[in-house]
PDB file of C-alpha atoms in Angstrom:
ATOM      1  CA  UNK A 125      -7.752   9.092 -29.381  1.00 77.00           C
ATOM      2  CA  UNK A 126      -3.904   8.259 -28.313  1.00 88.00           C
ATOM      3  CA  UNK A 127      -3.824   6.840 -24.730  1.00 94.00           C
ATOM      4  CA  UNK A 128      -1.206   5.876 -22.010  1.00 94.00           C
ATOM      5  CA  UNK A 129      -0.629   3.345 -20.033  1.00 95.00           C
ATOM      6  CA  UNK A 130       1.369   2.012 -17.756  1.00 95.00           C
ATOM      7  CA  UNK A 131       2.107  -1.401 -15.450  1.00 96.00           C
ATOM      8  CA  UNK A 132       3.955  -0.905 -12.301  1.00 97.00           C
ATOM      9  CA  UNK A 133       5.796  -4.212 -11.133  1.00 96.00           C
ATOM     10  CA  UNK A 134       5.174  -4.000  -7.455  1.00 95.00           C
ATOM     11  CA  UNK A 135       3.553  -3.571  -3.957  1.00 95.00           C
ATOM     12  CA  UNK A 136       0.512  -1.489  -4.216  1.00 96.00           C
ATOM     13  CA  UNK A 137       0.443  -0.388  -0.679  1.00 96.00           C
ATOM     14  CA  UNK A 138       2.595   2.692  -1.895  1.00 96.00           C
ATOM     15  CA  UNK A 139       1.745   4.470  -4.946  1.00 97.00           C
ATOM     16  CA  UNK A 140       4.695   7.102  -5.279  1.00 96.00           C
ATOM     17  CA  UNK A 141       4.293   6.814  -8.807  1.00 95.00           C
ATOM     18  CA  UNK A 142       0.845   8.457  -8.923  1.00 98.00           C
ATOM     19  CA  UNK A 143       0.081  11.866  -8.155  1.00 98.00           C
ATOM     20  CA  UNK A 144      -2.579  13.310  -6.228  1.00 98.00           C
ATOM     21  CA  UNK A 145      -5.643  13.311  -7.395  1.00 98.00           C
ATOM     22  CA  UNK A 146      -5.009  12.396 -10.653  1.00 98.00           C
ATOM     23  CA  UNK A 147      -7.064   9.122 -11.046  1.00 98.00           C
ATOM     24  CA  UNK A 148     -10.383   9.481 -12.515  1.00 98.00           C
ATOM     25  CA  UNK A 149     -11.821   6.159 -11.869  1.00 98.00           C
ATOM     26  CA  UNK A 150     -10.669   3.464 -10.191  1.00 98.00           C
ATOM     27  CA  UNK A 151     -11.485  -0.459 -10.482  1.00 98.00           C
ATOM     28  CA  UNK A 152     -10.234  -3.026  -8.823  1.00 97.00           C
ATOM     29  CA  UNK A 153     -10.463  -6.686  -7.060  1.00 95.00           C
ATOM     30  CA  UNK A 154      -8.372  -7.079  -3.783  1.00 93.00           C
ATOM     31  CA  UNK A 155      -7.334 -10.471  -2.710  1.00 87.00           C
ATOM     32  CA  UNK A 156     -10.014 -12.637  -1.262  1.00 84.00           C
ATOM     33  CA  UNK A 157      -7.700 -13.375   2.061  1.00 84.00           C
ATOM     34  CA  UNK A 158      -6.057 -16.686   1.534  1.00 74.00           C
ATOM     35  CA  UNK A 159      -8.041 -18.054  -0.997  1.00 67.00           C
ATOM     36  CA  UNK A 160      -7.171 -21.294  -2.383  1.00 59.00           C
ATOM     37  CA  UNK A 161      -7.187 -18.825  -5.679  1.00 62.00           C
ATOM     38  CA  UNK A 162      -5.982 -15.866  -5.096  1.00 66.00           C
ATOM     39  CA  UNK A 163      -2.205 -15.597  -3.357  1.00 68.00           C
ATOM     40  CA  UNK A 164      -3.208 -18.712  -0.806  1.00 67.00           C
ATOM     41  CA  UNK A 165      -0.625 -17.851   2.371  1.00 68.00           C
ATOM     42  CA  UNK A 166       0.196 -14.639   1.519  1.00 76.00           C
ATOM     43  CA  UNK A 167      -1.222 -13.027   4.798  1.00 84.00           C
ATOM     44  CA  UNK A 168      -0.393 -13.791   8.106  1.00 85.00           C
ATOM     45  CA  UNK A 169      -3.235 -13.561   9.481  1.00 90.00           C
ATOM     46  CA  UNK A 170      -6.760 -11.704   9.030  1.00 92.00           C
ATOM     47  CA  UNK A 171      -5.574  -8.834  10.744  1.00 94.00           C
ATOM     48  CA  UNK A 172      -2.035  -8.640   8.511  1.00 92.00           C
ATOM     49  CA  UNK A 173      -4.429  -8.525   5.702  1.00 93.00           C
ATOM     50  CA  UNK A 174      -6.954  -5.883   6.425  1.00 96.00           C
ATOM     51  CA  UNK A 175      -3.719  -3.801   7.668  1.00 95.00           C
ATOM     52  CA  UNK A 176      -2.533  -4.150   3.695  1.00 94.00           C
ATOM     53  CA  UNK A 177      -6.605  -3.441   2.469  1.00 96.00           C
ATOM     54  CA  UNK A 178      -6.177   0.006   4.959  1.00 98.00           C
ATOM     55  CA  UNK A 179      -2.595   0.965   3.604  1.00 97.00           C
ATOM     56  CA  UNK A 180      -3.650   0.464  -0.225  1.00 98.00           C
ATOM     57  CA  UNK A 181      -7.177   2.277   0.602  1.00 98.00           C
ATOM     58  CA  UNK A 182      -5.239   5.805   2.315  1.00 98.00           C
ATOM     59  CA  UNK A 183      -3.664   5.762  -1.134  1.00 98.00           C
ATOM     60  CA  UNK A 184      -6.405   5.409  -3.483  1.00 98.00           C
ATOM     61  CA  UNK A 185      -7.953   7.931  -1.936  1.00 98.00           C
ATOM     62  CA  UNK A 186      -4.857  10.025  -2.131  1.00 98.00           C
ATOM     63  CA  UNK A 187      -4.891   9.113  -5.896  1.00 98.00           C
ATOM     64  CA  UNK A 188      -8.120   9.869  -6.423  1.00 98.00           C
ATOM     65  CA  UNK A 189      -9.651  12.949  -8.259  1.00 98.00           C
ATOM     66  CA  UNK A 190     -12.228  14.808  -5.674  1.00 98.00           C
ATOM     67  CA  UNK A 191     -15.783  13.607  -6.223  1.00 98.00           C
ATOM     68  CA  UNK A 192     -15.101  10.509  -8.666  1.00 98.00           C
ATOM     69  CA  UNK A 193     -15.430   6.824  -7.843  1.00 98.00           C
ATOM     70  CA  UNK A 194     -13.783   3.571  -6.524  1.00 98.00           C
ATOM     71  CA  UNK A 195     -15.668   0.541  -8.115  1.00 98.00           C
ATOM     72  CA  UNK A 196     -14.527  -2.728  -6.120  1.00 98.00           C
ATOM     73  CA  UNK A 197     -15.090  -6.132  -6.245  1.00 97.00           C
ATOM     74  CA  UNK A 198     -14.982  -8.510  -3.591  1.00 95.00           C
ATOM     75  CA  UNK A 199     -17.107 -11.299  -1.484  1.00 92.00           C
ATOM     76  CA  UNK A 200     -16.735 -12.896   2.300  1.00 92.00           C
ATOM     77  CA  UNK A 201     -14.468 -15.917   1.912  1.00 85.00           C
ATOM     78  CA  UNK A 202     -14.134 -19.115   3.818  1.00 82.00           C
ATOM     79  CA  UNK A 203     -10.646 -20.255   4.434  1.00 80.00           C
ATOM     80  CA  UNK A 204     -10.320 -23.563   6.717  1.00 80.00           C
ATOM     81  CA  UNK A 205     -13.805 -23.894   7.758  1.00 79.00           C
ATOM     82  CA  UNK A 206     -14.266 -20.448   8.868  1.00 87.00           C
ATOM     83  CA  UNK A 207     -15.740 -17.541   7.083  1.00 89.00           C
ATOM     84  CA  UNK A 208     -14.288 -14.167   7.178  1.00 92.00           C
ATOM     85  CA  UNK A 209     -16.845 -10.956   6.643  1.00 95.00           C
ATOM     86  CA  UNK A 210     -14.434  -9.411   4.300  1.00 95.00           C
ATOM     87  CA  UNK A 211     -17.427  -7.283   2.202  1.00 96.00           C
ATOM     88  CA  UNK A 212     -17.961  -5.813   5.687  1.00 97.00           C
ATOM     89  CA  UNK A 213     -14.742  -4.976   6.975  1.00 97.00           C
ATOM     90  CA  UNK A 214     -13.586  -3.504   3.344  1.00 97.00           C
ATOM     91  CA  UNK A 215     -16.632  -1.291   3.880  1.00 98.00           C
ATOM     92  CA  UNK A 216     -15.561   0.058   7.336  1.00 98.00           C
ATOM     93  CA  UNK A 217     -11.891  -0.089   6.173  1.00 98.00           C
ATOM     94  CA  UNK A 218     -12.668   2.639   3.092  1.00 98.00           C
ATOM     95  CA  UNK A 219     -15.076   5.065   5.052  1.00 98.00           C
ATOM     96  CA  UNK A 220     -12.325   5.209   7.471  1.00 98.00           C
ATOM     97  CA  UNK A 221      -9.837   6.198   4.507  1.00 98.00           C
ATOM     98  CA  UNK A 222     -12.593   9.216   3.217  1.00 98.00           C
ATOM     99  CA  UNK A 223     -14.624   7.315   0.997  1.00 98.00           C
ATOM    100  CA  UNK A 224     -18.666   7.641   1.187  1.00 98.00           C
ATOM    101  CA  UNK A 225     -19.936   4.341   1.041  1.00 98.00           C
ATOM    102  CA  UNK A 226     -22.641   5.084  -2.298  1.00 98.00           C
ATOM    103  CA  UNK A 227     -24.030   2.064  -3.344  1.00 97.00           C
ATOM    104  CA  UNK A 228     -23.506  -1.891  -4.219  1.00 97.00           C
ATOM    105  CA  UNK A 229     -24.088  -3.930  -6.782  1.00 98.00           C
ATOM    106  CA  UNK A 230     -24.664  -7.919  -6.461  1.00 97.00           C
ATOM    107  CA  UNK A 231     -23.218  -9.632  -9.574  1.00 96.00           C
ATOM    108  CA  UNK A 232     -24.965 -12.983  -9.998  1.00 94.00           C
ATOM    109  CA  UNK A 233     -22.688 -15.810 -11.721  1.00 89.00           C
ATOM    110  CA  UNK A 234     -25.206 -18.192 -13.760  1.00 88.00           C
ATOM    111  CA  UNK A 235     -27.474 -20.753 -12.428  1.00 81.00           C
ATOM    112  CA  UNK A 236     -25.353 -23.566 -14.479  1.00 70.00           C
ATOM    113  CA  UNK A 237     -22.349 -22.635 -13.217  1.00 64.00           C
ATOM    114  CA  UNK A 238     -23.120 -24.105  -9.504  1.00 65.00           C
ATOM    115  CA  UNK A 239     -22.919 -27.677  -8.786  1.00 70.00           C
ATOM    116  CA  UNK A 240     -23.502 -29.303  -5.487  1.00 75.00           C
ATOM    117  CA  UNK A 241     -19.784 -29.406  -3.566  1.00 77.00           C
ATOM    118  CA  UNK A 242     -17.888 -30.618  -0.764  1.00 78.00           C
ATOM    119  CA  UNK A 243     -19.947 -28.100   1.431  1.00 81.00           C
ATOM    120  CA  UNK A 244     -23.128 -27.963   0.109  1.00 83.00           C
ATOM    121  CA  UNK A 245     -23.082 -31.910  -0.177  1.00 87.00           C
ATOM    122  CA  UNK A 246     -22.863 -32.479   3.733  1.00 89.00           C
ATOM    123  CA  UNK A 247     -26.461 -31.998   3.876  1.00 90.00           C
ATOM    124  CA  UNK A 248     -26.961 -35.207   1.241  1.00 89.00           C
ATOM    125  CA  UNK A 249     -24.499 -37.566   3.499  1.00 90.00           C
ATOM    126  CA  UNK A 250     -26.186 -36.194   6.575  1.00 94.00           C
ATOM    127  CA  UNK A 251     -30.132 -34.621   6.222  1.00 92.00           C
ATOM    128  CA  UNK A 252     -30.563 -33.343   9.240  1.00 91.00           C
ATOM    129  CA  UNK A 253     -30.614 -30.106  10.805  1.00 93.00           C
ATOM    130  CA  UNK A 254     -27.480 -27.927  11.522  1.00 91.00           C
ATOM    131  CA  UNK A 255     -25.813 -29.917   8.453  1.00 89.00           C
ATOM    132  CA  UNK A 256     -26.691 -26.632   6.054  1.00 90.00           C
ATOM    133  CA  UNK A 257     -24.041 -25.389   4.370  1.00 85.00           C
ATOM    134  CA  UNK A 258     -24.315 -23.109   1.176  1.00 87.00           C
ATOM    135  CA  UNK A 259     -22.566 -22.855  -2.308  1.00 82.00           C
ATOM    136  CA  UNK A 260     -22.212 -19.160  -2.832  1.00 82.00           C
ATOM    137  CA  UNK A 261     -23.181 -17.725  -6.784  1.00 86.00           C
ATOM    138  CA  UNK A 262     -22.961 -14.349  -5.889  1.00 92.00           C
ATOM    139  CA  UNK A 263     -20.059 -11.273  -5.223  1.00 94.00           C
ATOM    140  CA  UNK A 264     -20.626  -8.034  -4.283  1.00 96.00           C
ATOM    141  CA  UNK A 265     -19.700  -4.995  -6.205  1.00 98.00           C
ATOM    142  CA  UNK A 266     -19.031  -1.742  -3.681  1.00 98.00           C
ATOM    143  CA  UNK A 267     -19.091   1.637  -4.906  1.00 98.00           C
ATOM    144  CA  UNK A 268     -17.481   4.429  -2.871  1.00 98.00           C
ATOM    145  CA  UNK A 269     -16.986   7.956  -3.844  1.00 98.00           C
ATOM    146  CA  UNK A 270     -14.875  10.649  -2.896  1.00 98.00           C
ATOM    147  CA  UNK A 271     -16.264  14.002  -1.641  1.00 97.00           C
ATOM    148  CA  UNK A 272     -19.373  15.595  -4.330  1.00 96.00           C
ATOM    149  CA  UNK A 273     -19.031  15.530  -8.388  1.00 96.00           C
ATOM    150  CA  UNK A 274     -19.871  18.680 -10.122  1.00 95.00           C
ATOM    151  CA  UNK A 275     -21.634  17.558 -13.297  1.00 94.00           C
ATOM    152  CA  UNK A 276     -20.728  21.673 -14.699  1.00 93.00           C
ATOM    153  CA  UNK A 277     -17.042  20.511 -14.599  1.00 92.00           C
ATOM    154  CA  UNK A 278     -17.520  18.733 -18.309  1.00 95.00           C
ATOM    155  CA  UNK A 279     -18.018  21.186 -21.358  1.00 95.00           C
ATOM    156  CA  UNK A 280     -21.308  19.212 -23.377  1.00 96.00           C
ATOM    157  CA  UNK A 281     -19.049  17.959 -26.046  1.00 96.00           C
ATOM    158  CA  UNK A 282     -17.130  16.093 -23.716  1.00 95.00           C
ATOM    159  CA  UNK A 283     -19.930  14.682 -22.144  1.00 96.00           C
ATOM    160  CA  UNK A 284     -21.577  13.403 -25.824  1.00 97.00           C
ATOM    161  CA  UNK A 285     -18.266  12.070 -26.373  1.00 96.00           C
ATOM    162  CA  UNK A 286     -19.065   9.668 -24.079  1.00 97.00           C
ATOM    163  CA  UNK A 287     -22.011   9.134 -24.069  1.00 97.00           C
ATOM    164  CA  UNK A 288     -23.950   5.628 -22.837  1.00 97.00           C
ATOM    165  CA  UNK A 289     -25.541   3.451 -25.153  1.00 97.00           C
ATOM    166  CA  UNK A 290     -29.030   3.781 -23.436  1.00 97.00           C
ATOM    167  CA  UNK A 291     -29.979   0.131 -25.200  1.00 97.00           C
ATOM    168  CA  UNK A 292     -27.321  -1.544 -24.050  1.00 96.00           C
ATOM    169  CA  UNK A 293     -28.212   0.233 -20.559  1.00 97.00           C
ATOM    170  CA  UNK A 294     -32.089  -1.030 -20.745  1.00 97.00           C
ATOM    171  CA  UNK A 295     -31.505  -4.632 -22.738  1.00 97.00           C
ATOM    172  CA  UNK A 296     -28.541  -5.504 -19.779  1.00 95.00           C
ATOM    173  CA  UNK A 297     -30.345  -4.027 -16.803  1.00 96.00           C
ATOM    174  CA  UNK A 298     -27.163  -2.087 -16.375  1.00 97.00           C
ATOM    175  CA  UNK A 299     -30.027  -0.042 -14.208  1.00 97.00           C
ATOM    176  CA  UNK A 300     -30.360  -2.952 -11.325  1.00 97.00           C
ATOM    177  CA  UNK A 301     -28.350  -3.591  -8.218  1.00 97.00           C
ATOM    178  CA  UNK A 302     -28.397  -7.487  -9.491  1.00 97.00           C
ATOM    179  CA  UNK A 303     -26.057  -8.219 -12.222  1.00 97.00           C
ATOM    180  CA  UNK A 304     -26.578 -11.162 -14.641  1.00 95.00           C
ATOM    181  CA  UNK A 305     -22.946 -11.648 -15.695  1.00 95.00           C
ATOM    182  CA  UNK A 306     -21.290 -14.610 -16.968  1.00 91.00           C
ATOM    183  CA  UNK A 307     -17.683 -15.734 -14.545  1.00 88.00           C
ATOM    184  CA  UNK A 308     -14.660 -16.295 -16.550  1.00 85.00           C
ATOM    185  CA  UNK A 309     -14.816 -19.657 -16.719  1.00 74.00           C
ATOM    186  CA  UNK A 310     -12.127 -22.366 -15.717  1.00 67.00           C
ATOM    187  CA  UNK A 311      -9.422 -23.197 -17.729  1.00 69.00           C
ATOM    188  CA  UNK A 312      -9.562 -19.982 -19.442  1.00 74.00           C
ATOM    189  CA  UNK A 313      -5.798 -19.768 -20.778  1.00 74.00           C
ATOM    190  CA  UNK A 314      -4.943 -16.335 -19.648  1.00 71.00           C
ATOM    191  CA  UNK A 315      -6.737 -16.930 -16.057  1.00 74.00           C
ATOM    192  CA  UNK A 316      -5.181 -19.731 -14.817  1.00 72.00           C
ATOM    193  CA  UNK A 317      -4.289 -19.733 -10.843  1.00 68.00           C
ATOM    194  CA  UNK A 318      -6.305 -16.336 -11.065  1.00 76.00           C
ATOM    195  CA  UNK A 319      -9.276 -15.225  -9.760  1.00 74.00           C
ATOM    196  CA  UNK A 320     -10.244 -12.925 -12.788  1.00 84.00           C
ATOM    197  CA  UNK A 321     -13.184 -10.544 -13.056  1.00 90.00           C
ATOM    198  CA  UNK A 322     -14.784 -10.631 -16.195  1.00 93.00           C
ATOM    199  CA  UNK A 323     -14.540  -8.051 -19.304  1.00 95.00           C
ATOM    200  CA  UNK A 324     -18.171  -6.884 -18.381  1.00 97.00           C
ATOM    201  CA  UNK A 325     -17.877  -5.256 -15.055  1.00 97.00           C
ATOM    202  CA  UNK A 326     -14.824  -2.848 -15.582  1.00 97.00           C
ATOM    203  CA  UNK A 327     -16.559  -1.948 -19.499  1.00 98.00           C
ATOM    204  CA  UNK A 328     -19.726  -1.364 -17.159  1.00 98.00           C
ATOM    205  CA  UNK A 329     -17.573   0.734 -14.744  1.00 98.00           C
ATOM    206  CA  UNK A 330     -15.247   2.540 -17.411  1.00 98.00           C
ATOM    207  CA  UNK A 331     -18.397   3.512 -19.094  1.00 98.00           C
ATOM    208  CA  UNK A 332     -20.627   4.688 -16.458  1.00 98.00           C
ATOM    209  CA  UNK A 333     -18.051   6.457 -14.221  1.00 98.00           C
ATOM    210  CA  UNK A 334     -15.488   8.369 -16.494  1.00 98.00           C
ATOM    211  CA  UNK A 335     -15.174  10.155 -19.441  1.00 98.00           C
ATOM    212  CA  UNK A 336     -12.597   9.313 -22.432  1.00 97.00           C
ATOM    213  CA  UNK A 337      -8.973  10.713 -22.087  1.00 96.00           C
ATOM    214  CA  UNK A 338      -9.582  10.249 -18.145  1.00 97.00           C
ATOM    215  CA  UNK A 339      -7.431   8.049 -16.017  1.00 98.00           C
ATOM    216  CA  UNK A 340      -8.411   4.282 -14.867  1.00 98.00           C
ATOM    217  CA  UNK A 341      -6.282   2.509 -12.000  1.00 98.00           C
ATOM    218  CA  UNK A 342      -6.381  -0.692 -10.779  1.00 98.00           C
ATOM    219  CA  UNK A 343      -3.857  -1.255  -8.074  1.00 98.00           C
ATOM    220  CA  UNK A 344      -4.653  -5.606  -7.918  1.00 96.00           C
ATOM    221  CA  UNK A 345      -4.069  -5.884 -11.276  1.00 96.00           C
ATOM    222  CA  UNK A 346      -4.034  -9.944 -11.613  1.00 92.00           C
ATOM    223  CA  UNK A 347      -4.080 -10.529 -15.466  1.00 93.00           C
ATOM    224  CA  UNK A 348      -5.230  -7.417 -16.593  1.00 95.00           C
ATOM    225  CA  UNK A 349      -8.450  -7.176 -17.572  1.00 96.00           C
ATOM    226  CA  UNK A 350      -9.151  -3.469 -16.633  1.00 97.00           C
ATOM    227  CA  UNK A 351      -6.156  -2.565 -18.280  1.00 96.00           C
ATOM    228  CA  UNK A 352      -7.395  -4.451 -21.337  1.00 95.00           C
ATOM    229  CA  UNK A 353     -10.745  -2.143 -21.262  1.00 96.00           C
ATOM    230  CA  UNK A 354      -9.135   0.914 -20.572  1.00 97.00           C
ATOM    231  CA  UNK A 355      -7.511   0.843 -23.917  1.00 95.00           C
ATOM    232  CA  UNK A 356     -10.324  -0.920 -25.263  1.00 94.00           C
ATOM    233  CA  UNK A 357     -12.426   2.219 -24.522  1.00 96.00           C
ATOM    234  CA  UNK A 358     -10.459   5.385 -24.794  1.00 96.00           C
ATOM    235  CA  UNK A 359      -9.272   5.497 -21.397  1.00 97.00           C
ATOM    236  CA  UNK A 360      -6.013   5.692 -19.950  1.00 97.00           C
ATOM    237  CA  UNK A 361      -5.158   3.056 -17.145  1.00 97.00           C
ATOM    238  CA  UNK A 362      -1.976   2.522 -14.632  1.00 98.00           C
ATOM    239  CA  UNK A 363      -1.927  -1.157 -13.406  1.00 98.00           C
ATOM    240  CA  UNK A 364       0.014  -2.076 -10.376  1.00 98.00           C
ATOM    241  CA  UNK A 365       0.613  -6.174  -9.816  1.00 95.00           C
ATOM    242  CA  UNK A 366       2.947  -7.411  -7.322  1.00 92.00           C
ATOM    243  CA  UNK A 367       3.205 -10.914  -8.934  1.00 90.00           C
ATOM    244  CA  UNK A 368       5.519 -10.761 -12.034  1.00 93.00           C
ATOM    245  CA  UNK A 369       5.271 -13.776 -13.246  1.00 91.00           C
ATOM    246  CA  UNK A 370       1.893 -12.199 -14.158  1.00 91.00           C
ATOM    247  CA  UNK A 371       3.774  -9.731 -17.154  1.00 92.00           C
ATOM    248  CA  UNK A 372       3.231 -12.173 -19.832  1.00 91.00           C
ATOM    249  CA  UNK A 373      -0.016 -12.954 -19.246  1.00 92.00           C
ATOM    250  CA  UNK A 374      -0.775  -8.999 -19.038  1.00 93.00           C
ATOM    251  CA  UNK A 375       0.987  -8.326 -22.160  1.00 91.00           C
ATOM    252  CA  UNK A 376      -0.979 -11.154 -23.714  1.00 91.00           C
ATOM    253  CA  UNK A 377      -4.084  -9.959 -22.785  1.00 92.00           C
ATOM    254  CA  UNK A 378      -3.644  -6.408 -23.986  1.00 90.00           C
ATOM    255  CA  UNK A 379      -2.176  -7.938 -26.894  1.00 82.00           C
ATOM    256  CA  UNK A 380       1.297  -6.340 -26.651  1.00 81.00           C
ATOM    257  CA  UNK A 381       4.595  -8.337 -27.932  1.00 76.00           C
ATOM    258  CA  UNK A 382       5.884 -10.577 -25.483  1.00 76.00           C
ATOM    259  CA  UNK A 383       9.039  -9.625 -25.452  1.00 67.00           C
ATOM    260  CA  UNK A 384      11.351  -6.249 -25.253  1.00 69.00           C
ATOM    261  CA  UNK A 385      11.224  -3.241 -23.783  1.00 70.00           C
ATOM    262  CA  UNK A 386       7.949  -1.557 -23.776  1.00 70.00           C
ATOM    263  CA  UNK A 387       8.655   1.926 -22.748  1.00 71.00           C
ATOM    264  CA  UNK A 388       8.345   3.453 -25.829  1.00 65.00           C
ATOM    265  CA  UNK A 389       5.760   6.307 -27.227  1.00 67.00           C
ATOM    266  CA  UNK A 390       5.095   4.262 -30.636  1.00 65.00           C
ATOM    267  CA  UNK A 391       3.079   1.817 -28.291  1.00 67.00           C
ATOM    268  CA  UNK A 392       2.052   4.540 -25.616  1.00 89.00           C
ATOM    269  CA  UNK A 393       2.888   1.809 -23.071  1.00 91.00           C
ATOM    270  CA  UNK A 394       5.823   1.901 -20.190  1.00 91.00           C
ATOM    271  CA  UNK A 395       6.228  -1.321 -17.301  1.00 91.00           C
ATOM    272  CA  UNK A 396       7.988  -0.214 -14.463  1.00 92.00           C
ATOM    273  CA  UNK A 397       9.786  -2.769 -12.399  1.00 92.00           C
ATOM    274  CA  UNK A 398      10.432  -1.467  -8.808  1.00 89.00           C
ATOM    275  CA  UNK A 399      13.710  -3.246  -7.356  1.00 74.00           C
TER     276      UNK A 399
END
């Protein structure tokens, strides 16, 4: 199946390039405010950054096809010695925009991957109460629809053309709010100064939440990874990332050349640079 896609160069806190209800599914991992990771010093301020999280969420739900699903990855984050409730403010930020708040997911990084830090060491050089600080293995995975599906919208041979792989489903406990999922670990060479989300959880989304031929965005697109599953699995995808430095390693990653103009229909790909 020939599909499209598409990387917009730019802020996505407007989305004139997308239509209305166009997007099928969207995935996507905002900023973790300030993080040491992830844009450190880009915001302000807390406030200055949920302001940006509201903006960009009245547009995906502009974007977003009536009854389909916004699959979102994110965690609390603690920046200077104080932690910010992010998973809950993101939550009251997209009911706000529309969405219905349907379920979440806890992805759970593995056991090996912890060591004790900085913070969870205090307790060692001090083992008494109130010294408790701990190292965090898990994120949080929100799901948030838009209006009601109607399952009667999809003929039957669309639907067995993409259909689950019910072992895969059972064997990976795809079923279960906790999610067993190795990180992408440091010093990965397309991930570095980027706080990447594995293959796994948009091929879990992409499979379980739209149909092939349908439409994937991801408006934080970092180094491309949804992008990268989208045409992995017979989806389209638009990818919006306001870093460009981050072109090459997108291109890598998708495995497109990396260099000359993409816009071309041989390689169903276009990059739009906004000025």
């Amino acid at each position: 199946m020939k599909t499209y896609h598409k990387l917009i160069i730019g802020n996505c806190e407007k989305m004139e390039e997308i239509k209305d209800d166009s997007i099928h599914l969207i995935i996507t991992s905002p900023p973790y405010f300030n993080a040491p990771f992830d844009y450190e010093g880009f915001y302000k301020d807390y406030d200055k950054y949920l302001d940006v999280i509201s903006n960009v969420a009245t547009e995906m739900y502009r974007v977003l096809h009536d009854g389909r699903i916004l699959f979102l990855n994110i965690d609390d984050m603690l920046v200077d010695g104080v932690k910010y409730p992010i998973t809950a403010d993101i939550t009251k930020i997209m009911q706000e925009a529309g969405f219905t708040y349907r379920d979440r997911i806890i992805w759970k990084k593995p056991d090996g991957y912890l060591r004790i830090s900085r913070r969870s060491g205090v307790l060692l050089q001090n083992p008494y109460p109130m010294y408790y600080y701990p190292d965090n293995l898990l994120e949080s995975i929100l799901i948030f629809q838009k209006g009601k599906y109607h399952h009667s919208v999809k003929t039957i041979a669309q639907k067995q053309a993409s259909s689950i792989d019910l072992s895969e489903f059972k064997t990976n406990k795809w079923y279960s709010t906790l999610w067993e999922i190795t990180n992408v670990l440091p010093g990965s060479p397309l991930e570095k100064g980027i706080a990447a989300f594995p293959d796994e959880l948009p091929k879990r989304a992409i499979l379980m939440f739209s149909f092939k031929g349908e439409n994937v965005l991801d408006p934080f697109l970092g180094s491309g990874t949804t992008m990268k599953m989208a045409m992995c699995l017979g989806r389209n995808c638009i990818g919006i990332e306001i870093n460009p430095e981050l072109e090459k390693t997108i291109r890598l990653k998708c495995s497109l050349p990396l260099v000359g103009d993409l816009n071309n229909e041989e390689l169903h790909f276009k990059i739009e640079r906004r000025a």
